[in-house]
C-alpha cells in the first residue's frame, strides 16, 4: 500500500513539473499556510491567509508566468479532491485577458481574470464546491518577450457563487475562514487591495443544499483595476465565468 502511495505522489510531482510548477510542501506559520512553489526550478513562497493568496516579489522571473503557474498549482490542488465531474457538464476553468492601455516608452498594460471551479461533493440534494479565483495586471515591454509587475493603485477581486435548485429554496453553508458570506442564492467574496499587481482567493467546501436537488453551479469572477497614473486614472474591469450543470 505504501509503495502504491509513493508511486502516486511521484506521478503527481512529474505532472506538475511538466506544467512548469510544483509544490513539495507547505507549513503553517502564524495562522497562515506557506507553500513552497517551484517555478522553472526557482522557489517562491506563496502565503495563504484566510483564503487570500499572496505572491511575493519575484525579480528575474516573468511575472505573467508566475501568475499563471500559481493559478495552475491551486487548480491542481483542487483536482486531487474527490470529484464527480462526470455528472456535470461545463468546463472547470475560464481565463480572460486584454490590453488595458499603453505607456509611452514602457509597454502595454494587461489585465486578467481567472476562475476555477470544481465539484468536491455531490449527493444530488447537497453539493460542495471549491475553487480558485484571481485578478492580475502586468506590463509587457515593447520588443521583449518577458513581462514584469505593474501595480494598480486599487485592485479589487469579486467572486459570486450561484447555485440553482430544481424547486424550492437553496440553503448555503460557508465554512469559517474562507472569507465568503452566504446569500439567498449562493456565496459572495470581495476584497480590495492597494498598490499590488495580484489578488486571489482559494476556497473549498462551500455547500448548497435543496430538498429537490441542486442542478447548477456558477462562478462569476471579476477584477477591477484602478490605475492612478497621470492620464490613466481610469477603472478597468475584466471577468471570467464558469457555469456547470447536471448532464
JSON list of C-alpha atoms in Angstrom, two decimals:
[
{"chain": "A", "resi": 1, "resn": "UNK", "atom": "CA", "xyz": [0.00, 0.00, 0.00]},
{"chain": "A", "resi": 2, "resn": "UNK", "atom": "CA", "xyz": [2.79, 2.41, 0.91]},
{"chain": "A", "resi": 3, "resn": "UNK", "atom": "CA", "xyz": [4.52, 1.62, -2.38]},
{"chain": "A", "resi": 4, "resn": "UNK", "atom": "CA", "xyz": [1.36, 2.49, -4.35]},
{"chain": "A", "resi": 5, "resn": "UNK", "atom": "CA", "xyz": [1.03, 5.80, -2.49]},
{"chain": "A", "resi": 6, "resn": "UNK", "atom": "CA", "xyz": [4.69, 6.61, -3.19]},
{"chain": "A", "resi": 7, "resn": "UNK", "atom": "CA", "xyz": [4.25, 5.92, -6.90]},
{"chain": "A", "resi": 8, "resn": "UNK", "atom": "CA", "xyz": [1.08, 8.04, -6.98]},
{"chain": "A", "resi": 9, "resn": "UNK", "atom": "CA", "xyz": [2.78, 11.02, -5.31]},
{"chain": "A", "resi": 10, "resn": "UNK", "atom": "CA", "xyz": [5.73, 10.69, -7.70]},
{"chain": "A", "resi": 11, "resn": "UNK", "atom": "CA", "xyz": [3.35, 10.79, -10.66]},
{"chain": "A", "resi": 12, "resn": "UNK", "atom": "CA", "xyz": [1.66, 13.95, -9.38]},
{"chain": "A", "resi": 13, "resn": "UNK", "atom": "CA", "xyz": [5.07, 15.61, -8.97]},
{"chain": "A", "resi": 14, "resn": "UNK", "atom": "CA", "xyz": [6.09, 14.72, -12.54]},
{"chain": "A", "resi": 15, "resn": "UNK", "atom": "CA", "xyz": [2.85, 16.11, -13.96]},
{"chain": "A", "resi": 16, "resn": "UNK", "atom": "CA", "xyz": [3.28, 19.36, -12.01]},
{"chain": "A", "resi": 17, "resn": "UNK", "atom": "CA", "xyz": [6.89, 19.72, -13.18]},
{"chain": "A", "resi": 18, "resn": "UNK", "atom": "CA", "xyz": [5.80, 19.31, -16.79]},
{"chain": "A", "resi": 19, "resn": "UNK", "atom": "CA", "xyz": [3.48, 22.26, -16.26]},
{"chain": "A", "resi": 20, "resn": "UNK", "atom": "CA", "xyz": [6.40, 24.38, -15.03]},
{"chain": "A", "resi": 21, "resn": "UNK", "atom": "CA", "xyz": [5.33, 24.50, -11.39]},
{"chain": "A", "resi": 22, "resn": "UNK", "atom": "CA", "xyz": [5.39, 22.19, -8.42]},
{"chain": "A", "resi": 23, "resn": "UNK", "atom": "CA", "xyz": [4.95, 22.43, -4.67]},
{"chain": "A", "resi": 24, "resn": "UNK", "atom": "CA", "xyz": [6.62, 19.93, -2.39]},
{"chain": "A", "resi": 25, "resn": "UNK", "atom": "CA", "xyz": [5.23, 21.03, 0.93]},
{"chain": "A", "resi": 26, "resn": "UNK", "atom": "CA", "xyz": [3.56, 23.71, 2.97]},
{"chain": "A", "resi": 27, "resn": "UNK", "atom": "CA", "xyz": [3.89, 24.81, 6.56]},
{"chain": "A", "resi": 28, "resn": "UNK", "atom": "CA", "xyz": [1.60, 26.66, 8.93]},
{"chain": "A", "resi": 29, "resn": "UNK", "atom": "CA", "xyz": [3.05, 29.93, 10.14]},
{"chain": "A", "resi": 30, "resn": "UNK", "atom": "CA", "xyz": [1.17, 32.35, 12.40]},
{"chain": "A", "resi": 31, "resn": "UNK", "atom": "CA", "xyz": [-2.21, 31.17, 11.17]},
{"chain": "A", "resi": 32, "resn": "UNK", "atom": "CA", "xyz": [-1.16, 31.11, 7.52]},
{"chain": "A", "resi": 33, "resn": "UNK", "atom": "CA", "xyz": [-0.18, 28.34, 5.13]},
{"chain": "A", "resi": 34, "resn": "UNK", "atom": "CA", "xyz": [3.13, 28.85, 3.35]},
{"chain": "A", "resi": 35, "resn": "UNK", "atom": "CA", "xyz": [3.50, 26.83, 0.16]},
{"chain": "A", "resi": 36, "resn": "UNK", "atom": "CA", "xyz": [6.93, 26.13, -1.30]},
{"chain": "A", "resi": 37, "resn": "UNK", "atom": "CA", "xyz": [6.19, 26.56, -5.01]},
{"chain": "A", "resi": 38, "resn": "UNK", "atom": "CA", "xyz": [8.85, 25.97, -7.66]},
{"chain": "A", "resi": 39, "resn": "UNK", "atom": "CA", "xyz": [8.58, 27.78, -10.99]},
{"chain": "A", "resi": 40, "resn": "UNK", "atom": "CA", "xyz": [11.06, 26.55, -13.58]},
{"chain": "A", "resi": 41, "resn": "UNK", "atom": "CA", "xyz": [13.34, 25.39, -10.79]},
{"chain": "A", "resi": 42, "resn": "UNK", "atom": "CA", "xyz": [13.13, 28.62, -8.77]},
{"chain": "A", "resi": 43, "resn": "UNK", "atom": "CA", "xyz": [11.47, 28.56, -5.37]},
{"chain": "A", "resi": 44, "resn": "UNK", "atom": "CA", "xyz": [8.93, 31.13, -4.23]},
{"chain": "A", "resi": 45, "resn": "UNK", "atom": "CA", "xyz": [6.91, 31.10, -1.01]},
{"chain": "A", "resi": 46, "resn": "UNK", "atom": "CA", "xyz": [3.20, 31.59, -1.59]},
{"chain": "A", "resi": 47, "resn": "UNK", "atom": "CA", "xyz": [1.26, 32.58, 1.53]},
{"chain": "A", "resi": 48, "resn": "UNK", "atom": "CA", "xyz": [-2.43, 31.82, 2.02]},
{"chain": "A", "resi": 49, "resn": "UNK", "atom": "CA", "xyz": [-4.10, 33.56, 4.94]},
{"chain": "A", "resi": 50, "resn": "UNK", "atom": "CA", "xyz": [-7.89, 33.49, 5.38]},
{"chain": "A", "resi": 51, "resn": "UNK", "atom": "CA", "xyz": [-8.19, 32.36, 1.79]},
{"chain": "A", "resi": 52, "resn": "UNK", "atom": "CA", "xyz": [-6.26, 35.34, 0.39]},
{"chain": "A", "resi": 53, "resn": "UNK", "atom": "CA", "xyz": [-3.27, 34.28, -1.70]},
{"chain": "A", "resi": 54, "resn": "UNK", "atom": "CA", "xyz": [-0.15, 36.43, -1.50]},
{"chain": "A", "resi": 55, "resn": "UNK", "atom": "CA", "xyz": [2.67, 36.17, -4.05]},
{"chain": "A", "resi": 56, "resn": "UNK", "atom": "CA", "xyz": [5.99, 37.81, -3.16]},
{"chain": "A", "resi": 57, "resn": "UNK", "atom": "CA", "xyz": [8.12, 39.88, -5.48]},
{"chain": "A", "resi": 58, "resn": "UNK", "atom": "CA", "xyz": [9.89, 37.59, -7.97]},
{"chain": "A", "resi": 59, "resn": "UNK", "atom": "CA", "xyz": [12.72, 39.53, -9.62]},
{"chain": "A", "resi": 60, "resn": "UNK", "atom": "CA", "xyz": [14.18, 37.81, -12.66]},
{"chain": "A", "resi": 61, "resn": "UNK", "atom": "CA", "xyz": [11.07, 35.69, -13.33]},
{"chain": "A", "resi": 62, "resn": "UNK", "atom": "CA", "xyz": [8.46, 36.56, -15.94]},
{"chain": "A", "resi": 63, "resn": "UNK", "atom": "CA", "xyz": [5.64, 37.99, -13.83]},
{"chain": "A", "resi": 64, "resn": "UNK", "atom": "CA", "xyz": [2.82, 36.71, -16.01]},
{"chain": "A", "resi": 65, "resn": "UNK", "atom": "CA", "xyz": [4.37, 33.24, -15.85]},
{"chain": "A", "resi": 66, "resn": "UNK", "atom": "CA", "xyz": [4.30, 33.46, -12.05]},
{"chain": "A", "resi": 67, "resn": "UNK", "atom": "CA", "xyz": [0.60, 34.35, -12.08]},
{"chain": "A", "resi": 68, "resn": "UNK", "atom": "CA", "xyz": [-0.34, 31.52, -14.41]},
{"chain": "A", "resi": 69, "resn": "UNK", "atom": "CA", "xyz": [1.85, 28.95, -12.63]},
{"chain": "A", "resi": 70, "resn": "UNK", "atom": "CA", "xyz": [0.30, 29.74, -9.25]},
{"chain": "A", "resi": 71, "resn": "UNK", "atom": "CA", "xyz": [-3.16, 29.50, -10.83]},
{"chain": "A", "resi": 72, "resn": "UNK", "atom": "CA", "xyz": [-2.28, 26.08, -12.23]},
{"chain": "A", "resi": 73, "resn": "UNK", "atom": "CA", "xyz": [-0.95, 24.90, -8.89]},
{"chain": "A", "resi": 74, "resn": "UNK", "atom": "CA", "xyz": [-4.06, 25.76, -6.88]},
{"chain": "A", "resi": 75, "resn": "UNK", "atom": "CA", "xyz": [-6.27, 24.31, -9.62]},
{"chain": "A", "resi": 76, "resn": "UNK", "atom": "CA", "xyz": [-4.32, 21.04, -9.46]},
{"chain": "A", "resi": 77, "resn": "UNK", "atom": "CA", "xyz": [-4.69, 21.06, -5.67]},
{"chain": "A", "resi": 78, "resn": "UNK", "atom": "CA", "xyz": [-8.46, 21.04, -6.08]},
{"chain": "A", "resi": 79, "resn": "UNK", "atom": "CA", "xyz": [-8.31, 18.34, -8.75]},
{"chain": "A", "resi": 80, "resn": "UNK", "atom": "CA", "xyz": [-6.79, 16.00, -6.16]},
{"chain": "A", "resi": 81, "resn": "UNK", "atom": "CA", "xyz": [-10.01, 16.15, -4.13]},
{"chain": "A", "resi": 82, "resn": "UNK", "atom": "CA", "xyz": [-12.82, 13.67, -4.72]},
{"chain": "A", "resi": 83, "resn": "UNK", "atom": "CA", "xyz": [-14.80, 14.93, -7.67]},
{"chain": "A", "resi": 84, "resn": "UNK", "atom": "CA", "xyz": [-17.83, 13.67, -9.54]},
{"chain": "A", "resi": 85, "resn": "UNK", "atom": "CA", "xyz": [-17.34, 15.71, -12.69]},
{"chain": "A", "resi": 86, "resn": "UNK", "atom": "CA", "xyz": [-18.87, 13.01, -14.88]},
{"chain": "A", "resi": 87, "resn": "UNK", "atom": "CA", "xyz": [-22.28, 14.02, -13.57]},
{"chain": "A", "resi": 88, "resn": "UNK", "atom": "CA", "xyz": [-21.78, 17.65, -14.56]},
{"chain": "A", "resi": 89, "resn": "UNK", "atom": "CA", "xyz": [-21.30, 19.40, -17.88]},
{"chain": "A", "resi": 90, "resn": "UNK", "atom": "CA", "xyz": [-19.28, 22.56, -18.45]},
{"chain": "A", "resi": 91, "resn": "UNK", "atom": "CA", "xyz": [-15.63, 23.45, -18.10]},
{"chain": "A", "resi": 92, "resn": "UNK", "atom": "CA", "xyz": [-13.93, 23.85, -14.73]},
{"chain": "A", "resi": 93, "resn": "UNK", "atom": "CA", "xyz": [-11.93, 26.97, -15.57]},
{"chain": "A", "resi": 94, "resn": "UNK", "atom": "CA", "xyz": [-12.17, 30.18, -17.54]},
{"chain": "A", "resi": 95, "resn": "UNK", "atom": "CA", "xyz": [-9.50, 32.78, -18.23]},
{"chain": "A", "resi": 96, "resn": "UNK", "atom": "CA", "xyz": [-9.67, 36.15, -19.94]},
{"chain": "A", "resi": 97, "resn": "UNK", "atom": "CA", "xyz": [-7.15, 38.86, -20.60]},
{"chain": "A", "resi": 98, "resn": "UNK", "atom": "CA", "xyz": [-6.95, 42.05, -22.60]},
{"chain": "A", "resi": 99, "resn": "UNK", "atom": "CA", "xyz": [-4.71, 45.03, -23.15]},
{"chain": "A", "resi": 100, "resn": "UNK", "atom": "CA", "xyz": [-5.81, 47.95, -21.00]},
{"chain": "A", "resi": 101, "resn": "UNK", "atom": "CA", "xyz": [-3.62, 50.79, -22.28]},
{"chain": "A", "resi": 102, "resn": "UNK", "atom": "CA", "xyz": [-0.11, 51.65, -23.42]},
{"chain": "A", "resi": 103, "resn": "UNK", "atom": "CA", "xyz": [2.50, 53.61, -21.50]},
{"chain": "A", "resi": 104, "resn": "UNK", "atom": "CA", "xyz": [4.85, 55.58, -23.78]},
{"chain": "A", "resi": 105, "resn": "UNK", "atom": "CA", "xyz": [8.37, 54.14, -23.90]},
{"chain": "A", "resi": 106, "resn": "UNK", "atom": "CA", "xyz": [7.45, 51.43, -21.36]},
{"chain": "A", "resi": 107, "resn": "UNK", "atom": "CA", "xyz": [4.94, 48.97, -22.75]},
{"chain": "A", "resi": 108, "resn": "UNK", "atom": "CA", "xyz": [1.38, 47.68, -22.78]},
{"chain": "A", "resi": 109, "resn": "UNK", "atom": "CA", "xyz": [-0.55, 47.10, -19.57]},
{"chain": "A", "resi": 110, "resn": "UNK", "atom": "CA", "xyz": [-2.63, 43.91, -19.50]},
{"chain": "A", "resi": 111, "resn": "UNK", "atom": "CA", "xyz": [-5.31, 42.85, -17.04]},
{"chain": "A", "resi": 112, "resn": "UNK", "atom": "CA", "xyz": [-6.72, 39.37, -16.48]},
{"chain": "A", "resi": 113, "resn": "UNK", "atom": "CA", "xyz": [-9.31, 37.43, -14.52]},
{"chain": "A", "resi": 114, "resn": "UNK", "atom": "CA", "xyz": [-9.16, 33.71, -13.75]},
{"chain": "A", "resi": 115, "resn": "UNK", "atom": "CA", "xyz": [-11.81, 31.40, -12.32]},
{"chain": "A", "resi": 116, "resn": "UNK", "atom": "CA", "xyz": [-11.58, 27.71, -11.45]},
{"chain": "A", "resi": 117, "resn": "UNK", "atom": "CA", "xyz": [-14.46, 25.70, -10.04]},
{"chain": "A", "resi": 118, "resn": "UNK", "atom": "CA", "xyz": [-14.66, 22.04, -9.03]},
{"chain": "A", "resi": 119, "resn": "UNK", "atom": "CA", "xyz": [-17.41, 19.87, -7.60]},
{"chain": "A", "resi": 120, "resn": "UNK", "atom": "CA", "xyz": [-15.95, 18.45, -4.40]},
{"chain": "A", "resi": 121, "resn": "UNK", "atom": "CA", "xyz": [-19.02, 16.55, -3.22]},
{"chain": "A", "resi": 122, "resn": "UNK", "atom": "CA", "xyz": [-22.23, 15.64, -4.98]},
{"chain": "A", "resi": 123, "resn": "UNK", "atom": "CA", "xyz": [-25.13, 13.96, -3.24]},
{"chain": "A", "resi": 124, "resn": "UNK", "atom": "CA", "xyz": [-27.82, 15.44, -5.52]},
{"chain": "A", "resi": 125, "resn": "UNK", "atom": "CA", "xyz": [-29.52, 17.36, -2.73]},
{"chain": "A", "resi": 126, "resn": "UNK", "atom": "CA", "xyz": [-26.17, 18.53, -1.28]},
{"chain": "A", "resi": 127, "resn": "UNK", "atom": "CA", "xyz": [-23.34, 19.91, -3.42]},
{"chain": "A", "resi": 128, "resn": "UNK", "atom": "CA", "xyz": [-19.99, 21.14, -2.10]},
{"chain": "A", "resi": 129, "resn": "UNK", "atom": "CA", "xyz": [-17.69, 23.18, -4.33]},
{"chain": "A", "resi": 130, "resn": "UNK", "atom": "CA", "xyz": [-14.18, 24.56, -4.18]},
{"chain": "A", "resi": 131, "resn": "UNK", "atom": "CA", "xyz": [-12.15, 26.77, -6.43]},
{"chain": "A", "resi": 132, "resn": "UNK", "atom": "CA", "xyz": [-9.63, 29.45, -7.04]},
{"chain": "A", "resi": 133, "resn": "UNK", "atom": "CA", "xyz": [-10.12, 32.95, -8.45]},
{"chain": "A", "resi": 134, "resn": "UNK", "atom": "CA", "xyz": [-7.64, 35.68, -9.25]},
{"chain": "A", "resi": 135, "resn": "UNK", "atom": "CA", "xyz": [-7.14, 39.04, -10.90]},
{"chain": "A", "resi": 136, "resn": "UNK", "atom": "CA", "xyz": [-3.76, 40.23, -12.16]},
{"chain": "A", "resi": 137, "resn": "UNK", "atom": "CA", "xyz": [-2.10, 43.02, -14.11]},
{"chain": "A", "resi": 138, "resn": "UNK", "atom": "CA", "xyz": [1.32, 43.30, -15.67]},
{"chain": "A", "resi": 139, "resn": "UNK", "atom": "CA", "xyz": [3.28, 45.35, -18.17]},
{"chain": "A", "resi": 140, "resn": "UNK", "atom": "CA", "xyz": [4.77, 43.76, -21.26]},
{"chain": "A", "resi": 141, "resn": "UNK", "atom": "CA", "xyz": [7.62, 45.89, -22.63]},
{"chain": "A", "resi": 142, "resn": "UNK", "atom": "CA", "xyz": [7.89, 46.58, -26.33]},
{"chain": "A", "resi": 143, "resn": "UNK", "atom": "CA", "xyz": [10.20, 44.31, -28.35]},
{"chain": "A", "resi": 144, "resn": "UNK", "atom": "CA", "xyz": [10.78, 41.94, -25.41]},
{"chain": "A", "resi": 145, "resn": "UNK", "atom": "CA", "xyz": [9.30, 38.56, -24.63]},
{"chain": "A", "resi": 146, "resn": "UNK", "atom": "CA", "xyz": [9.27, 38.93, -20.85]},
{"chain": "A", "resi": 147, "resn": "UNK", "atom": "CA", "xyz": [6.75, 40.70, -18.65]},
{"chain": "A", "resi": 148, "resn": "UNK", "atom": "CA", "xyz": [7.10, 42.47, -15.34]},
{"chain": "A", "resi": 149, "resn": "UNK", "atom": "CA", "xyz": [4.94, 43.54, -12.43]},
{"chain": "A", "resi": 150, "resn": "UNK", "atom": "CA", "xyz": [2.82, 46.65, -12.71]},
{"chain": "A", "resi": 151, "resn": "UNK", "atom": "CA", "xyz": [0.92, 47.76, -9.64]},
{"chain": "A", "resi": 152, "resn": "UNK", "atom": "CA", "xyz": [-2.63, 49.04, -9.67]},
{"chain": "A", "resi": 153, "resn": "UNK", "atom": "CA", "xyz": [-3.46, 51.76, -7.20]},
{"chain": "A", "resi": 154, "resn": "UNK", "atom": "CA", "xyz": [-6.55, 49.76, -6.24]},
{"chain": "A", "resi": 155, "resn": "UNK", "atom": "CA", "xyz": [-7.17, 46.16, -7.29]},
{"chain": "A", "resi": 156, "resn": "UNK", "atom": "CA", "xyz": [-10.50, 44.58, -6.41]},
{"chain": "A", "resi": 157, "resn": "UNK", "atom": "CA", "xyz": [-11.47, 40.92, -6.66]},
{"chain": "A", "resi": 158, "resn": "UNK", "atom": "CA", "xyz": [-15.09, 39.84, -6.51]},
{"chain": "A", "resi": 159, "resn": "UNK", "atom": "CA", "xyz": [-16.37, 36.26, -6.65]},
{"chain": "A", "resi": 160, "resn": "UNK", "atom": "CA", "xyz": [-20.04, 35.36, -6.79]},
{"chain": "A", "resi": 161, "resn": "UNK", "atom": "CA", "xyz": [-21.08, 31.70, -6.50]},
{"chain": "A", "resi": 162, "resn": "UNK", "atom": "CA", "xyz": [-24.63, 30.91, -7.56]},
{"chain": "A", "resi": 163, "resn": "UNK", "atom": "CA", "xyz": [-26.49, 27.63, -7.02]},
{"chain": "A", "resi": 164, "resn": "UNK", "atom": "CA", "xyz": [-29.65, 26.71, -8.90]},
{"chain": "A", "resi": 165, "resn": "UNK", "atom": "CA", "xyz": [-32.31, 24.40, -7.49]},
{"chain": "A", "resi": 166, "resn": "UNK", "atom": "CA", "xyz": [-34.91, 22.38, -9.35]},
{"chain": "A", "resi": 167, "resn": "UNK", "atom": "CA", "xyz": [-37.55, 23.71, -6.99]},
{"chain": "A", "resi": 168, "resn": "UNK", "atom": "CA", "xyz": [-37.78, 25.41, -3.64]},
{"chain": "A", "resi": 169, "resn": "UNK", "atom": "CA", "xyz": [-35.13, 27.22, -1.64]},
{"chain": "A", "resi": 170, "resn": "UNK", "atom": "CA", "xyz": [-31.37, 26.72, -1.57]},
{"chain": "A", "resi": 171, "resn": "UNK", "atom": "CA", "xyz": [-29.57, 26.68, 1.77]},
{"chain": "A", "resi": 172, "resn": "UNK", "atom": "CA", "xyz": [-25.93, 27.77, 1.78]},
{"chain": "A", "resi": 173, "resn": "UNK", "atom": "CA", "xyz": [-23.25, 26.71, 4.26]},
{"chain": "A", "resi": 174, "resn": "UNK", "atom": "CA", "xyz": [-19.93, 28.58, 4.28]},
{"chain": "A", "resi": 175, "resn": "UNK", "atom": "CA", "xyz": [-17.09, 27.26, 6.46]},
{"chain": "A", "resi": 176, "resn": "UNK", "atom": "CA", "xyz": [-15.34, 29.84, 8.64]},
{"chain": "A", "resi": 177, "resn": "UNK", "atom": "CA", "xyz": [-12.10, 31.38, 7.47]},
{"chain": "A", "resi": 178, "resn": "UNK", "atom": "CA", "xyz": [-12.65, 31.37, 3.71]},
{"chain": "A", "resi": 179, "resn": "UNK", "atom": "CA", "xyz": [-13.93, 34.94, 3.54]},
{"chain": "A", "resi": 180, "resn": "UNK", "atom": "CA", "xyz": [-17.24, 34.21, 1.78]},
{"chain": "A", "resi": 181, "resn": "UNK", "atom": "CA", "xyz": [-20.62, 35.31, 3.04]},
{"chain": "A", "resi": 182, "resn": "UNK", "atom": "CA", "xyz": [-23.85, 33.44, 2.34]},
{"chain": "A", "resi": 183, "resn": "UNK", "atom": "CA", "xyz": [-26.65, 34.98, 0.27]},
{"chain": "A", "resi": 184, "resn": "UNK", "atom": "CA", "xyz": [-30.12, 33.77, -0.67]},
{"chain": "A", "resi": 185, "resn": "UNK", "atom": "CA", "xyz": [-28.74, 32.13, -3.84]},
{"chain": "A", "resi": 186, "resn": "UNK", "atom": "CA", "xyz": [-25.10, 31.39, -3.10]},
{"chain": "A", "resi": 187, "resn": "UNK", "atom": "CA", "xyz": [-21.98, 32.89, -1.59]},
{"chain": "A", "resi": 188, "resn": "UNK", "atom": "CA", "xyz": [-20.03, 36.05, -2.30]},
{"chain": "A", "resi": 189, "resn": "UNK", "atom": "CA", "xyz": [-16.49, 37.24, -1.70]},
{"chain": "A", "resi": 190, "resn": "UNK", "atom": "CA", "xyz": [-14.89, 40.63, -2.26]},
{"chain": "A", "resi": 191, "resn": "UNK", "atom": "CA", "xyz": [-11.61, 42.27, -1.38]},
{"chain": "A", "resi": 192, "resn": "UNK", "atom": "CA", "xyz": [-9.80, 45.43, -2.46]},
{"chain": "A", "resi": 193, "resn": "UNK", "atom": "CA", "xyz": [-6.02, 45.59, -2.21]},
{"chain": "A", "resi": 194, "resn": "UNK", "atom": "CA", "xyz": [-3.84, 48.63, -2.76]},
{"chain": "A", "resi": 195, "resn": "UNK", "atom": "CA", "xyz": [-0.62, 49.06, -4.72]},
{"chain": "A", "resi": 196, "resn": "UNK", "atom": "CA", "xyz": [-0.45, 45.49, -5.93]},
{"chain": "A", "resi": 197, "resn": "UNK", "atom": "CA", "xyz": [-0.50, 43.52, -9.18]},
{"chain": "A", "resi": 198, "resn": "UNK", "atom": "CA", "xyz": [-2.32, 40.40, -7.94]},
{"chain": "A", "resi": 199, "resn": "UNK", "atom": "CA", "xyz": [-5.36, 39.44, -5.89]},
{"chain": "A", "resi": 200, "resn": "UNK", "atom": "CA", "xyz": [-6.55, 35.88, -5.41]},
{"chain": "A", "resi": 201, "resn": "UNK", "atom": "CA", "xyz": [-8.70, 33.70, -3.18]},
{"chain": "A", "resi": 202, "resn": "UNK", "atom": "CA", "xyz": [-8.58, 29.94, -2.60]},
{"chain": "A", "resi": 203, "resn": "UNK", "atom": "CA", "xyz": [-11.73, 28.30, -1.24]},
{"chain": "A", "resi": 204, "resn": "UNK", "atom": "CA", "xyz": [-13.29, 24.90, -0.65]},
{"chain": "A", "resi": 205, "resn": "UNK", "atom": "CA", "xyz": [-16.25, 23.11, 0.91]},
{"chain": "A", "resi": 206, "resn": "UNK", "atom": "CA", "xyz": [-18.87, 25.78, 0.26]},
{"chain": "A", "resi": 207, "resn": "UNK", "atom": "CA", "xyz": [-22.07, 23.77, 0.37]},
{"chain": "A", "resi": 208, "resn": "UNK", "atom": "CA", "xyz": [-25.51, 24.22, -1.09]},
{"chain": "A", "resi": 209, "resn": "UNK", "atom": "CA", "xyz": [-28.50, 22.05, -0.28]},
{"chain": "A", "resi": 210, "resn": "UNK", "atom": "CA", "xyz": [-32.01, 21.82, -1.62]},
{"chain": "A", "resi": 211, "resn": "UNK", "atom": "CA", "xyz": [-34.76, 19.31, -0.94]},
{"chain": "A", "resi": 212, "resn": "UNK", "atom": "CA", "xyz": [-35.37, 18.71, -4.64]},
{"chain": "A", "resi": 213, "resn": "UNK", "atom": "CA", "xyz": [-31.75, 18.83, -5.73]},
{"chain": "A", "resi": 214, "resn": "UNK", "atom": "CA", "xyz": [-29.11, 21.34, -6.85]},
{"chain": "A", "resi": 215, "resn": "UNK", "atom": "CA", "xyz": [-28.82, 21.33, -10.66]},
{"chain": "A", "resi": 216, "resn": "UNK", "atom": "CA", "xyz": [-26.35, 24.15, -11.45]},
{"chain": "A", "resi": 217, "resn": "UNK", "atom": "CA", "xyz": [-23.31, 25.95, -10.04]},
{"chain": "A", "resi": 218, "resn": "UNK", "atom": "CA", "xyz": [-21.86, 29.17, -11.43]},
{"chain": "A", "resi": 219, "resn": "UNK", "atom": "CA", "xyz": [-18.71, 31.12, -10.59]},
{"chain": "A", "resi": 220, "resn": "UNK", "atom": "CA", "xyz": [-18.69, 34.76, -11.68]},
{"chain": "A", "resi": 221, "resn": "UNK", "atom": "CA", "xyz": [-15.25, 36.27, -11.02]},
{"chain": "A", "resi": 222, "resn": "UNK", "atom": "CA", "xyz": [-14.38, 39.86, -11.82]},
{"chain": "A", "resi": 223, "resn": "UNK", "atom": "CA", "xyz": [-11.34, 42.04, -11.27]},
{"chain": "A", "resi": 224, "resn": "UNK", "atom": "CA", "xyz": [-11.49, 45.83, -11.04]},
{"chain": "A", "resi": 225, "resn": "UNK", "atom": "CA", "xyz": [-8.27, 47.74, -11.71]},
{"chain": "A", "resi": 226, "resn": "UNK", "atom": "CA", "xyz": [-7.75, 51.41, -10.90]},
{"chain": "A", "resi": 227, "resn": "UNK", "atom": "CA", "xyz": [-4.51, 52.88, -12.21]},
{"chain": "A", "resi": 228, "resn": "UNK", "atom": "CA", "xyz": [-3.74, 56.22, -10.63]},
{"chain": "A", "resi": 229, "resn": "UNK", "atom": "CA", "xyz": [-1.02, 57.42, -13.01]},
{"chain": "A", "resi": 230, "resn": "UNK", "atom": "CA", "xyz": [-1.44, 60.77, -14.69]},
{"chain": "A", "resi": 231, "resn": "UNK", "atom": "CA", "xyz": [-3.56, 60.28, -17.78]},
{"chain": "A", "resi": 232, "resn": "UNK", "atom": "CA", "xyz": [-4.54, 56.74, -16.80]},
{"chain": "A", "resi": 233, "resn": "UNK", "atom": "CA", "xyz": [-6.70, 57.27, -13.71]},
{"chain": "A", "resi": 234, "resn": "UNK", "atom": "CA", "xyz": [-9.39, 55.03, -15.14]},
{"chain": "A", "resi": 235, "resn": "UNK", "atom": "CA", "xyz": [-11.17, 52.00, -13.77]},
{"chain": "A", "resi": 236, "resn": "UNK", "atom": "CA", "xyz": [-10.95, 48.82, -15.88]},
{"chain": "A", "resi": 237, "resn": "UNK", "atom": "CA", "xyz": [-12.94, 45.64, -15.30]},
{"chain": "A", "resi": 238, "resn": "UNK", "atom": "CA", "xyz": [-12.24, 42.11, -16.51]},
{"chain": "A", "resi": 239, "resn": "UNK", "atom": "CA", "xyz": [-14.24, 38.98, -15.80]},
{"chain": "A", "resi": 240, "resn": "UNK", "atom": "CA", "xyz": [-14.11, 35.19, -16.02]},
{"chain": "A", "resi": 241, "resn": "UNK", "atom": "CA", "xyz": [-17.14, 32.93, -15.69]},
{"chain": "A", "resi": 242, "resn": "UNK", "atom": "CA", "xyz": [-17.64, 29.21, -15.13]},
{"chain": "A", "resi": 243, "resn": "UNK", "atom": "CA", "xyz": [-21.02, 27.51, -15.38]},
{"chain": "A", "resi": 244, "resn": "UNK", "atom": "CA", "xyz": [-21.65, 23.83, -14.61]},
{"chain": "A", "resi": 245, "resn": "UNK", "atom": "CA", "xyz": [-24.92, 21.96, -14.66]},
{"chain": "A", "resi": 246, "resn": "UNK", "atom": "CA", "xyz": [-26.09, 18.40, -14.34]},
{"chain": "A", "resi": 247, "resn": "UNK", "atom": "CA", "xyz": [-25.73, 16.41, -17.55]}
]
